Short mmCIF file of C-alpha atoms and ligand atoms in Angstrom, two decimals:
data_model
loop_
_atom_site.label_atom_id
_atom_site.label_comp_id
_atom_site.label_asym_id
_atom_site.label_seq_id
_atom_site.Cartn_x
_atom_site.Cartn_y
_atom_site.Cartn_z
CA UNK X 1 2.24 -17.87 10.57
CA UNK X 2 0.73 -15.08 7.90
CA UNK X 3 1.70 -11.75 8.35
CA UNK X 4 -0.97 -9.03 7.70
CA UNK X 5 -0.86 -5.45 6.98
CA UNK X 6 -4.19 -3.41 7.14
CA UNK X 7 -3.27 0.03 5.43
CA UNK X 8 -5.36 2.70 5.08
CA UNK X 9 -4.50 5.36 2.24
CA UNK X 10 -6.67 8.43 3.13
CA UNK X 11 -5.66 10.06 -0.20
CA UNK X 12 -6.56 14.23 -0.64
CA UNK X 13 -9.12 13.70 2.38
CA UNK X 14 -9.47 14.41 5.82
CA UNK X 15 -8.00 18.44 7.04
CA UNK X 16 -6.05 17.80 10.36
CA UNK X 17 -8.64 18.36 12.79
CA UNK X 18 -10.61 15.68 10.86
CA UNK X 19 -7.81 13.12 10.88
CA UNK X 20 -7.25 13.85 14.52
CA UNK X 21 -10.50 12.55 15.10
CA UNK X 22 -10.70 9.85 12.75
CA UNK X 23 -7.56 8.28 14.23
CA UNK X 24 -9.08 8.98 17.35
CA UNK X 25 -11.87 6.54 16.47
CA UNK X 26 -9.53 3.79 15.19
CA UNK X 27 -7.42 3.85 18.42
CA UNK X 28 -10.80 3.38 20.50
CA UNK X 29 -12.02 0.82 18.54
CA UNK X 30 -8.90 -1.00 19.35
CA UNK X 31 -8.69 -0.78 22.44
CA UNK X 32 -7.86 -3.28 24.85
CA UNK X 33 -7.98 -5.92 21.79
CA UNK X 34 -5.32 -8.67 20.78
CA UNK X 35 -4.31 -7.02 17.55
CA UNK X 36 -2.26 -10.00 15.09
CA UNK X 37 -2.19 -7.64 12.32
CA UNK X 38 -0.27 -4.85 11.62
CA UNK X 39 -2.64 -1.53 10.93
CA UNK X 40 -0.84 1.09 8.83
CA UNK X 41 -2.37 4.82 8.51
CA UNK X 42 -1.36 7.23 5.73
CA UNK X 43 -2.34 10.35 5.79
CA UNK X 44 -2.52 13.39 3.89
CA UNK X 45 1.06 15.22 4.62
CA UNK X 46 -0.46 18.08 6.42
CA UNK X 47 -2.05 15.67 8.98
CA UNK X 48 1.40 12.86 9.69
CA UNK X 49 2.19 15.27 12.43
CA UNK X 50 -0.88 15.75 14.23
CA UNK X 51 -1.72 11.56 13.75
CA UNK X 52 1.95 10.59 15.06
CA UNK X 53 1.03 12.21 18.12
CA UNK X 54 -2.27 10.99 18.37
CA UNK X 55 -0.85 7.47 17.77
CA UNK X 56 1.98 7.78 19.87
CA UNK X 57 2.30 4.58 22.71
CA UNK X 58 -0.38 2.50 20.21
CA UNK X 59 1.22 -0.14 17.63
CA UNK X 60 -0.30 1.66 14.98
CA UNK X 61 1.92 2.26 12.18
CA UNK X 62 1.96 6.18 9.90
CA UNK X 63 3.59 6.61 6.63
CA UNK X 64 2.99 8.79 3.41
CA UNK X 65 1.49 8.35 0.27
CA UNK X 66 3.94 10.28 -1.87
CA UNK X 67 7.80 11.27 -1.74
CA UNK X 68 10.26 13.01 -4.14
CA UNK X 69 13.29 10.93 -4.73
CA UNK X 70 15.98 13.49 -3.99
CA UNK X 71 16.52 14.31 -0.46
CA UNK X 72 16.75 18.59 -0.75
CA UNK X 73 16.76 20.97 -3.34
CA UNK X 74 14.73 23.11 -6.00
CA UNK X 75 11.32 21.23 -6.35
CA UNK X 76 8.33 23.38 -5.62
CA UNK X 77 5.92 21.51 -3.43
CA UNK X 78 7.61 18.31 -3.20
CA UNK X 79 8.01 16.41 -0.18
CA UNK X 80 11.59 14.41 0.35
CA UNK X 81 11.90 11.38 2.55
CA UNK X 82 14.17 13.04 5.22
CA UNK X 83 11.50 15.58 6.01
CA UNK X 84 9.24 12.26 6.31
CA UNK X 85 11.84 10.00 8.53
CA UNK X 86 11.79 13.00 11.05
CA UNK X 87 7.75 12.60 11.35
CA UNK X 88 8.76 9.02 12.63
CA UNK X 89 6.76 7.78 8.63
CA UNK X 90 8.02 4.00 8.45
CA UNK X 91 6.08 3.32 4.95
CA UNK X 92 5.67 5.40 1.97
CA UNK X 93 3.40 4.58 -0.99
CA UNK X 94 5.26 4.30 -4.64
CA UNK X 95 3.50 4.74 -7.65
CA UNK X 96 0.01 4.54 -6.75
CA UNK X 97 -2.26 4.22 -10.06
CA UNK X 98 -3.24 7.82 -9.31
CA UNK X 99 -0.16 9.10 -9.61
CA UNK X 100 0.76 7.12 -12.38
CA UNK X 101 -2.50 8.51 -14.14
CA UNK X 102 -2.78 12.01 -13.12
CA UNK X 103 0.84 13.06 -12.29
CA UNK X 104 2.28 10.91 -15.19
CA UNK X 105 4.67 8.74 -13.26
CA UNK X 106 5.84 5.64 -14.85
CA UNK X 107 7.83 2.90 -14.03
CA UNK X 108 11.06 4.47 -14.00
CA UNK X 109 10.25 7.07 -11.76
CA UNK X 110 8.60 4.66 -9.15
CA UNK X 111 11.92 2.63 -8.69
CA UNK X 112 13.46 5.80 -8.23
CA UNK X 113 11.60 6.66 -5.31
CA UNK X 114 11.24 3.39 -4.27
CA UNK X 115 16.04 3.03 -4.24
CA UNK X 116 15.33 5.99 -2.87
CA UNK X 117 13.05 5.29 -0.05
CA UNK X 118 15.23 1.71 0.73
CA UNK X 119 17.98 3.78 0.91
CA UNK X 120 16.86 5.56 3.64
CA UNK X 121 15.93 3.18 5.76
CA UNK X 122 11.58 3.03 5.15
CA UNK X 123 9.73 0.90 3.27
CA UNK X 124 8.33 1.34 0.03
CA UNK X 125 4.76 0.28 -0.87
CA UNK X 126 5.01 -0.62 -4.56
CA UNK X 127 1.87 -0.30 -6.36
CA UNK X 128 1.13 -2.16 -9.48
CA UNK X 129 -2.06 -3.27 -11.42
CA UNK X 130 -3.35 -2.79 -15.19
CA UNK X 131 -6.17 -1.02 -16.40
CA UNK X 132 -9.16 -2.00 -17.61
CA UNK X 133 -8.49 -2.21 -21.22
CA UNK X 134 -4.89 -4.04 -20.20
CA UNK X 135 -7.03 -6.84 -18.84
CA UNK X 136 -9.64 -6.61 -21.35
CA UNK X 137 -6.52 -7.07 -24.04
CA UNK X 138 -5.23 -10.08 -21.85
CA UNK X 139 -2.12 -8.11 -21.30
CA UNK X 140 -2.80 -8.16 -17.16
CA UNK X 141 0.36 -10.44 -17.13
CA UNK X 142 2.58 -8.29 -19.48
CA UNK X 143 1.78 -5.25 -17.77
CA UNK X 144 2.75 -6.80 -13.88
CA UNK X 145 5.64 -8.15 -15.17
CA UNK X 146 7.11 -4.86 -16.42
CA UNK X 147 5.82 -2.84 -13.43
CA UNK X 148 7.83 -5.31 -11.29
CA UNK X 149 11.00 -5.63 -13.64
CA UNK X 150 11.69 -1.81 -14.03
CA UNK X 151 10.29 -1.10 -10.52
CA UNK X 152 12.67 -3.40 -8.94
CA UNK X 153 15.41 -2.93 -10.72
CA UNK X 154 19.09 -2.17 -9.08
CA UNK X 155 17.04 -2.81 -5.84
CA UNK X 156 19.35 -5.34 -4.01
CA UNK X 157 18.01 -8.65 -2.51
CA UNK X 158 18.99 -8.01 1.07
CA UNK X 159 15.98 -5.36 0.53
CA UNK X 160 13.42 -7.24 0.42
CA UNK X 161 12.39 -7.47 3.84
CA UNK X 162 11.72 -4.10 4.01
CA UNK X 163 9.64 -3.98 0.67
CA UNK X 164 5.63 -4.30 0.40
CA UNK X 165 3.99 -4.57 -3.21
CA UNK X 166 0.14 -3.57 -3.52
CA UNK X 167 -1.51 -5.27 -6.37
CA UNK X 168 -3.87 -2.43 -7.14
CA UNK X 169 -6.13 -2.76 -10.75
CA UNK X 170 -7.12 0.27 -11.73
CA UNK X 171 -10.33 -0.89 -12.55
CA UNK X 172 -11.17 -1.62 -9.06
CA UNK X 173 -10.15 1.64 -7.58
CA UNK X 174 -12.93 3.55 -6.20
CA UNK X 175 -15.37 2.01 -7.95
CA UNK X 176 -16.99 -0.10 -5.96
CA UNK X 177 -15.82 -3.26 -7.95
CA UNK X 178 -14.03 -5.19 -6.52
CA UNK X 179 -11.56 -8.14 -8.20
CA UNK X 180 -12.84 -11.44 -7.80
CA UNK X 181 -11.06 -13.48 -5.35
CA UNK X 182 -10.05 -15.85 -8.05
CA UNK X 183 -8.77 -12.88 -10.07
CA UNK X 184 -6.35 -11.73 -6.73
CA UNK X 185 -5.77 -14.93 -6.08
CA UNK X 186 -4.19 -15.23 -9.63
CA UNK X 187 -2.75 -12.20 -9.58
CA UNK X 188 -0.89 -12.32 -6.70
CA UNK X 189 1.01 -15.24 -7.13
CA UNK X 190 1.87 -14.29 -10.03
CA UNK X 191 3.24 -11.35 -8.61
CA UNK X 192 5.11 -13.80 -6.36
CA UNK X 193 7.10 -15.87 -8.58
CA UNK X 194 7.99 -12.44 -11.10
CA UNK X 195 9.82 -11.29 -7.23
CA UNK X 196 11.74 -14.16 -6.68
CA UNK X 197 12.10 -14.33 -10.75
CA UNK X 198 13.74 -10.80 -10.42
CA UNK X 199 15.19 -10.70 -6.85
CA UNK X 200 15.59 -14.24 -5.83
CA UNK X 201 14.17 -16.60 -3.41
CA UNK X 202 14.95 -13.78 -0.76
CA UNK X 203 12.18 -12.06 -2.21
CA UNK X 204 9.47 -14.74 -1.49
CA UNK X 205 8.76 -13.03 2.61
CA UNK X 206 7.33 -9.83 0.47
CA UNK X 207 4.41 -9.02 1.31
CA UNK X 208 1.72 -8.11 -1.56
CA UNK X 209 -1.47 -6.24 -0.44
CA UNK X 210 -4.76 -6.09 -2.28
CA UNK X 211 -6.14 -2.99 -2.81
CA UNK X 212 -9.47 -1.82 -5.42
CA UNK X 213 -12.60 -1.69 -3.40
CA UNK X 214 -12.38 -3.47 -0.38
CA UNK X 215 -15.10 -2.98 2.19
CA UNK X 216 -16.34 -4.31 5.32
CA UNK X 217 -18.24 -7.08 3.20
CA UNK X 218 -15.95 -8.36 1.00
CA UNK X 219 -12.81 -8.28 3.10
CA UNK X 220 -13.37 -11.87 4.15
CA UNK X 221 -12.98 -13.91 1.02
CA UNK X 222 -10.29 -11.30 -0.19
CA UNK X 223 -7.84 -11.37 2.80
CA UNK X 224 -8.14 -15.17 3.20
CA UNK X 225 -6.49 -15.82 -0.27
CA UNK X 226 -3.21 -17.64 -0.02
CA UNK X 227 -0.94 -15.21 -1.51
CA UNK X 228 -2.98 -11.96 -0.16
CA UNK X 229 -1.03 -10.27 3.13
CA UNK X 230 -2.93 -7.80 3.57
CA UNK X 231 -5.22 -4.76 2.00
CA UNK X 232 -4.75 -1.08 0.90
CA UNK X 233 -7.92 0.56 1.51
CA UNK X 234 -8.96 3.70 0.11
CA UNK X 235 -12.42 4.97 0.93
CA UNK X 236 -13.25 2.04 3.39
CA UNK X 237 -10.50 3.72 5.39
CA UNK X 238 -12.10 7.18 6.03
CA UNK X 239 -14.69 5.56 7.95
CA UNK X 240 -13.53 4.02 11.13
CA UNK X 241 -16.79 1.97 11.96
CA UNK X 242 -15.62 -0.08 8.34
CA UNK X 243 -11.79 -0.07 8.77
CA UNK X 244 -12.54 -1.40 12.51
CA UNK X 245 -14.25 -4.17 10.64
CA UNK X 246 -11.86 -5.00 8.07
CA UNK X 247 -9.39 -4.98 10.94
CA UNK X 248 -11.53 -7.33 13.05
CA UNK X 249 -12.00 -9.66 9.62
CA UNK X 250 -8.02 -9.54 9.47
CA UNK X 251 -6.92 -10.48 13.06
CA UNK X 252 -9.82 -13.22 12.97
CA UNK X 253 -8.38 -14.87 9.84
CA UNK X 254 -4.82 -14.83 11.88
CA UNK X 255 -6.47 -16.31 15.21
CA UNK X 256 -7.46 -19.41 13.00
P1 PGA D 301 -10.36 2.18 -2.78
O1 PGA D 301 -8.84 2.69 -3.02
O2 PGA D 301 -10.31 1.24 -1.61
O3 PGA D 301 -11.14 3.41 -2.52
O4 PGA D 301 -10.77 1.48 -4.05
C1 PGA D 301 -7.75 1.84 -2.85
C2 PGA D 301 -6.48 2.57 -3.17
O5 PGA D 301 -6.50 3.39 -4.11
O6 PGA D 301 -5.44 2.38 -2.53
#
């Protein structure tokens, strides 16, 4: 059967008080329902405490959207993946197209963090994608397959299980465009064969997420692709009426 993973990445938003309540929301939405899918939250850092209690006894999943690849030491506002493992964070997300942009990281870096993260036990959420001009140069291909060779590199087969990638253009990140199914569609199994290309056959149960715009309204024709497992949603998941619906959209594509 398809696996699913609904993950919402609440980015700089929501204080703690508002997350409390947001989560809130979610869990009563959910509520005496037959969830298939797997719902992932990640919140700010300030607010993984407050939501893990909040979400304790529910199946929902918490994780982080950042992590520093050393475990202790000298780095000014950095947060390290044992401080995260304590907060009971199963996923953290590597190399989002945000950080890549505004905090410069590149591909080196990401599989850093992401040994890192493996090594501890979590699971990383890989994010790759090109930019607009990448795809506008018909480099989209060129520019997956490096994000997945250096990102996955020295990461050891028997990993895999415990990896998710996020096919993420840039383009379609908070803008309200969204890739055209054919365009995921293409994208991801791509993505597909460059894992098992790289990491062997092992490497075919990863998951890869969509993420660049989904909504309530496109979810549908997005999360039905063959090769899509699931969605990272940005600003569809700081409203819970819309993340309820993209969940419901997800478990009723399972049920079939
Ligand atoms: P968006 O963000 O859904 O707001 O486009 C997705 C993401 O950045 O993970």
């Amino acid at each position: 059967m398809k696996k699913m993973l609904i993950a919402g990445n609440w980015k700089m938003n929501m204080t703690t008080t508002e997350s409390v309540k947001l989560i809130q929301n979610i869990i009563e939405g959910i509520k005496n329902k037959k969830l298939l899918t797997d719902i992932l939250i990640c919140p700010p850092f300030t607010s993984i405490d407050a939501v893990s209690k909040v979400l304790k006894d529910t199946k929902i999943l918490y994780g982080a959207q950042n992590c520093h690849f050393e475990s202790k030491g000298a780095y000014t506002g950095e947060i390290s993946i044992p401080m995260l493992k304590e907060l009971g964070c199963k996923f953290i997300i590597i190399g989002h197209s945000e950080r890549r942009t505004y905090f410069f990281e590149n591909d080196e870096l990401i599989n850093k963090k992401a040994r890192a993260v493996l090594a501890l036990g979590l699971s990383p959420i890989i994010c790759i994608g090109e930019t607009l001009r990448e795809r506008e140069e018909n480099r989209t291909f060129d520019v997956l397959k490096r994000q997945i060779e250096i990102g996955m590199s020295r990461i050891e087969p028997e990993n895999c299980a415990q990896i998710v990638i996020a096919y993420e253009p840039v383009w379609a990140i908070g803008t309200g465009i969204s890739a055209e199914p054919e365009q995921v569609q293409e994208a991801h199994a791509f993505i597909k064969g460059e894992l098992v290309r790289v990491l062997g056959k092992r490497a075919s149960s990863i998951i890869v997420l969509y993420g660049g715009s989904v909504t309530d309204e496109n979810a549908k024709s997005i999360l039905e692709l063959t090769d899509v497992h699931g969605g990272l949603i940005g600003g569809a998941s700081l409203k819970s009426d819309i993340f309820l619906s993209i969940i419901e959209t997800a478990n009723s594509i399972l049920e079939k």
